[in-house]
Amino acid sequence: EIVLTQSPATLSLSPGERATLSCRASQSVASYLAWYQQKPGQAPRLLIYDASHRATGIPARFSGSGSGTDFTLTISSLEPEDFAVYYCQQRSNWPPSTFGQGTKLEIK
Amino acid sequence: EVQLVESGGGLVQPGRSLRLSCAASGFTFDDFNMDWVRQPPGKGLEWVAGISWNSGMVGYAASVKGRFTISRDNAQNSLYLQINSLRPNDTAVYYCAKGTRGSGSSNFDYWGQGTLVTVSS
């Protein structure tokens, strides 16, 4: 099973700042990596699929990059509504699909 | 508008069984994979099971294989998860999620609101 490790566990930033979240896979997942955002009491929302493609309706301030084992989600300028938990997910070696443990993005 | 509505959760004793359902609408159900993802209280997401458009491919997480069975009824636009021999660590919100493809691995572009399963005596 492919293990995804996200870092940092918690990221404290202010609105307007740039956020960089990392996801590392235990073996190559090619570009089959997605990012989700989850706010308290809500279901996750797909942000990025296949490493770098924004899902429908996702603002341009969200971008994804990487391939193989190292991936990054960047939020160029944080808006108040961006503070949430972010998960990466791989679909390279199915089954199973796996998620990372999450990064909590909190207001500094 | 895509809608996924889960039902069937509740409080259940260890060792008992439960069947979760997910009613789908707003898209062509039999064109897409469907999956179950769970989230224990205060913890992260865990993929549980997935099924292809025609039920020809199914997959399970190692932690549930042999106890959980995923199925679908395309005529009823419904997805199911049969859970047997429930354990306390199965306690979680169970989400129904729509895949972005018809078979094989998938991302999830729509999610239900979740149904809470609590396993306790």
XYZ file of C-alpha atoms in Angstrom:
229
model
C 0.000 0.000 0.000
C 1.254 3.452 -0.913
C 1.630 5.734 2.105
C 1.212 9.488 1.690
C 2.952 11.738 4.211
C 1.841 15.352 4.422
C 3.845 18.185 5.916
C 3.628 20.234 7.937
C 0.891 18.863 10.188
C -0.163 22.426 11.002
C 0.619 25.621 9.113
C -0.051 28.996 10.719
C -0.287 31.900 8.309
C -2.093 35.204 7.866
C -4.557 36.215 5.137
C -2.696 37.446 2.083
C 0.305 35.198 2.683
C 1.394 32.346 0.446
C 0.804 28.766 1.632
C 2.882 25.786 0.531
C 1.709 22.300 1.525
C 3.655 19.126 0.806
C 2.657 15.534 0.115
C 5.241 12.773 -0.272
C 4.430 9.271 -1.526
C 6.231 6.117 -0.371
C 6.598 5.099 -4.021
C 5.880 6.744 -7.328
C 2.274 7.617 -8.083
C 3.150 9.250 -11.415
C 0.775 12.234 -11.626
C -2.179 10.444 -10.016
C -2.428 12.733 -7.034
C -5.320 14.921 -5.927
C -5.861 17.551 -3.235
C -9.017 18.125 -1.182
C -10.105 20.848 1.216
C -12.289 20.079 4.215
C -13.909 22.597 6.524
C -15.413 21.657 9.918
C -18.717 19.824 9.610
C -18.458 19.621 5.817
C -17.570 16.963 3.293
C -14.241 17.273 1.467
C -14.073 19.287 -1.745
C -11.895 18.347 -4.706
C -9.405 21.125 -5.491
C -6.730 19.621 -7.735
C -6.619 16.358 -9.695
C -3.828 14.634 -11.582
C -1.277 16.740 -9.682
C -1.864 20.067 -11.392
C -5.382 20.362 -12.835
C -7.843 22.582 -10.996
C -11.283 21.083 -10.492
C -14.360 22.903 -11.732
C -14.994 26.172 -9.937
C -11.723 26.235 -7.997
C -10.103 29.691 -7.848
C -6.851 30.295 -9.672
C -5.011 31.031 -6.416
C -4.912 27.251 -5.869
C -2.242 25.406 -7.846
C -0.661 21.982 -7.712
C 2.672 20.680 -8.888
C 4.891 17.620 -8.746
C 5.144 14.101 -10.060
C 6.494 10.773 -8.907
C 6.792 11.011 -5.135
C 6.835 14.721 -4.275
C 3.869 17.037 -4.656
C 2.979 20.568 -3.601
C -0.255 22.475 -3.172
C 0.241 26.235 -3.296
C -2.276 28.877 -2.329
C -0.856 32.105 -3.713
C -2.615 34.599 -1.442
C -4.706 33.269 1.409
C -8.316 34.308 1.723
C -10.173 33.938 5.056
C -12.213 31.039 3.636
C -9.059 29.037 2.813
C -8.324 28.138 6.423
C -9.219 24.462 6.601
C -7.704 20.993 6.527
C -6.129 19.794 3.284
C -5.690 16.172 2.223
C -3.807 14.586 -0.632
C -5.042 11.348 -2.254
C -3.384 8.935 -4.664
C -5.131 6.721 -7.190
C -2.077 5.204 -8.817
C -2.158 1.772 -7.248
C -5.824 0.835 -6.940
C -7.035 -0.765 -4.864
C -6.505 0.753 -2.485
C -6.705 4.447 -2.933
C -5.068 6.239 -0.004
C -5.182 9.649 1.650
C -2.518 11.563 3.505
C -3.074 12.376 7.171
C -3.900 16.017 6.439
C -2.440 19.484 6.947
C -4.368 21.958 9.063
C -4.045 25.491 7.746
C -4.842 27.873 10.587
C -4.972 31.620 10.991
C -1.908 33.082 12.647
C -27.452 19.474 -9.484
C -25.546 16.437 -8.246
C -26.837 15.096 -4.953
C -25.631 12.168 -2.870
C -27.676 11.321 0.200
C -26.451 8.669 2.621
C -28.630 6.823 5.098
C -28.503 3.815 7.388
C -26.059 4.957 10.041
C -26.687 4.835 13.761
C -25.647 3.274 17.032
C -24.904 -0.431 16.747
C -23.380 -3.015 19.068
C -20.030 -4.650 18.313
C -20.369 -7.752 16.185
C -23.620 -6.649 14.579
C -24.240 -5.712 10.935
C -25.385 -2.572 9.164
C -26.234 -1.606 5.601
C -25.527 1.899 4.416
C -27.258 3.359 1.369
C -26.502 6.297 -0.885
C -29.160 7.750 -3.187
C -27.690 9.577 -6.179
C -29.281 12.126 -8.485
C -28.339 14.854 -10.922
C -25.936 12.815 -13.059
C -25.849 9.641 -15.125
C -25.184 7.221 -12.281
C -24.105 4.246 -14.376
C -21.342 6.228 -16.091
C -19.183 6.547 -12.990
C -17.267 4.739 -10.254
C -18.692 5.144 -6.793
C -16.775 4.866 -3.528
C -17.130 4.940 0.228
C -14.740 7.005 2.346
C -14.891 7.164 6.140
C -13.646 9.581 8.769
C -13.396 8.683 12.456
C -14.353 11.551 14.779
C -11.596 14.162 14.814
C -9.372 12.171 12.460
C -8.450 12.005 8.791
C -10.017 10.441 5.726
C -9.786 6.721 4.986
C -10.797 5.227 1.655
C -12.948 2.155 2.316
C -14.209 0.667 -0.943
C -14.899 1.409 -4.590
C -16.982 -0.067 -7.404
C -16.881 0.459 -11.155
C -19.825 1.601 -13.256
C -21.032 -1.930 -14.018
C -19.910 -3.583 -10.760
C -17.244 -5.432 -12.720
C -14.408 -4.069 -10.575
C -14.512 -3.685 -6.815
C -11.785 -2.862 -4.342
C -11.446 -2.673 -0.574
C -9.079 -1.275 1.981
C -7.134 -4.002 3.769
C -8.698 -2.931 7.067
C -12.214 -3.852 5.891
C -11.679 -6.600 3.341
C -13.777 -9.652 4.156
C -16.182 -7.714 6.402
C -17.455 -4.966 4.074
C -19.251 -5.443 0.750
C -19.862 -2.628 -1.706
C -22.630 -2.912 -4.277
C -24.747 -0.751 -6.526
C -28.112 -0.811 -8.250
C -27.945 1.288 -11.397
C -31.690 0.981 -11.986
C -32.262 2.624 -8.596
C -29.303 5.059 -8.783
C -28.152 3.684 -5.462
C -24.909 2.631 -3.806
C -24.669 0.345 -0.798
C -22.176 -0.738 1.833
C -22.870 -3.887 3.829
C -20.840 -3.859 7.027
C -20.555 -7.059 9.043
C -18.866 -7.905 12.352
C -18.727 -4.256 13.355
C -15.870 -3.164 15.607
C -15.497 -0.052 17.776
C -12.806 1.272 15.413
C -15.343 1.238 12.580
C -16.930 4.249 14.297
C -16.823 7.043 11.731
C -18.749 9.274 9.395
C -19.189 7.299 6.175
C -19.229 9.362 2.986
C -20.513 8.292 -0.392
C -18.342 9.800 -3.136
C -18.778 10.029 -6.897
C -15.778 9.056 -8.963
C -14.524 10.989 -11.935
C -14.187 7.869 -14.091
C -16.174 4.773 -14.968
C -13.693 2.131 -13.923
C -10.430 1.660 -12.072
C -8.988 4.295 -9.807
C -10.683 7.625 -9.408
C -10.768 11.001 -7.742
C -13.972 12.147 -6.078
C -15.696 15.252 -7.360
C -18.925 15.051 -5.368
C -19.521 13.851 -1.815
C -22.582 13.238 0.296
C -23.074 14.826 3.702
C -22.096 11.589 5.430
C -23.824 9.195 7.801
C -22.442 8.528 11.289
C -21.900 4.946 12.392
C -21.192 4.497 16.093
C -20.143 1.057 17.306
C -20.546 0.708 21.038
C -22.110 -1.587 23.579
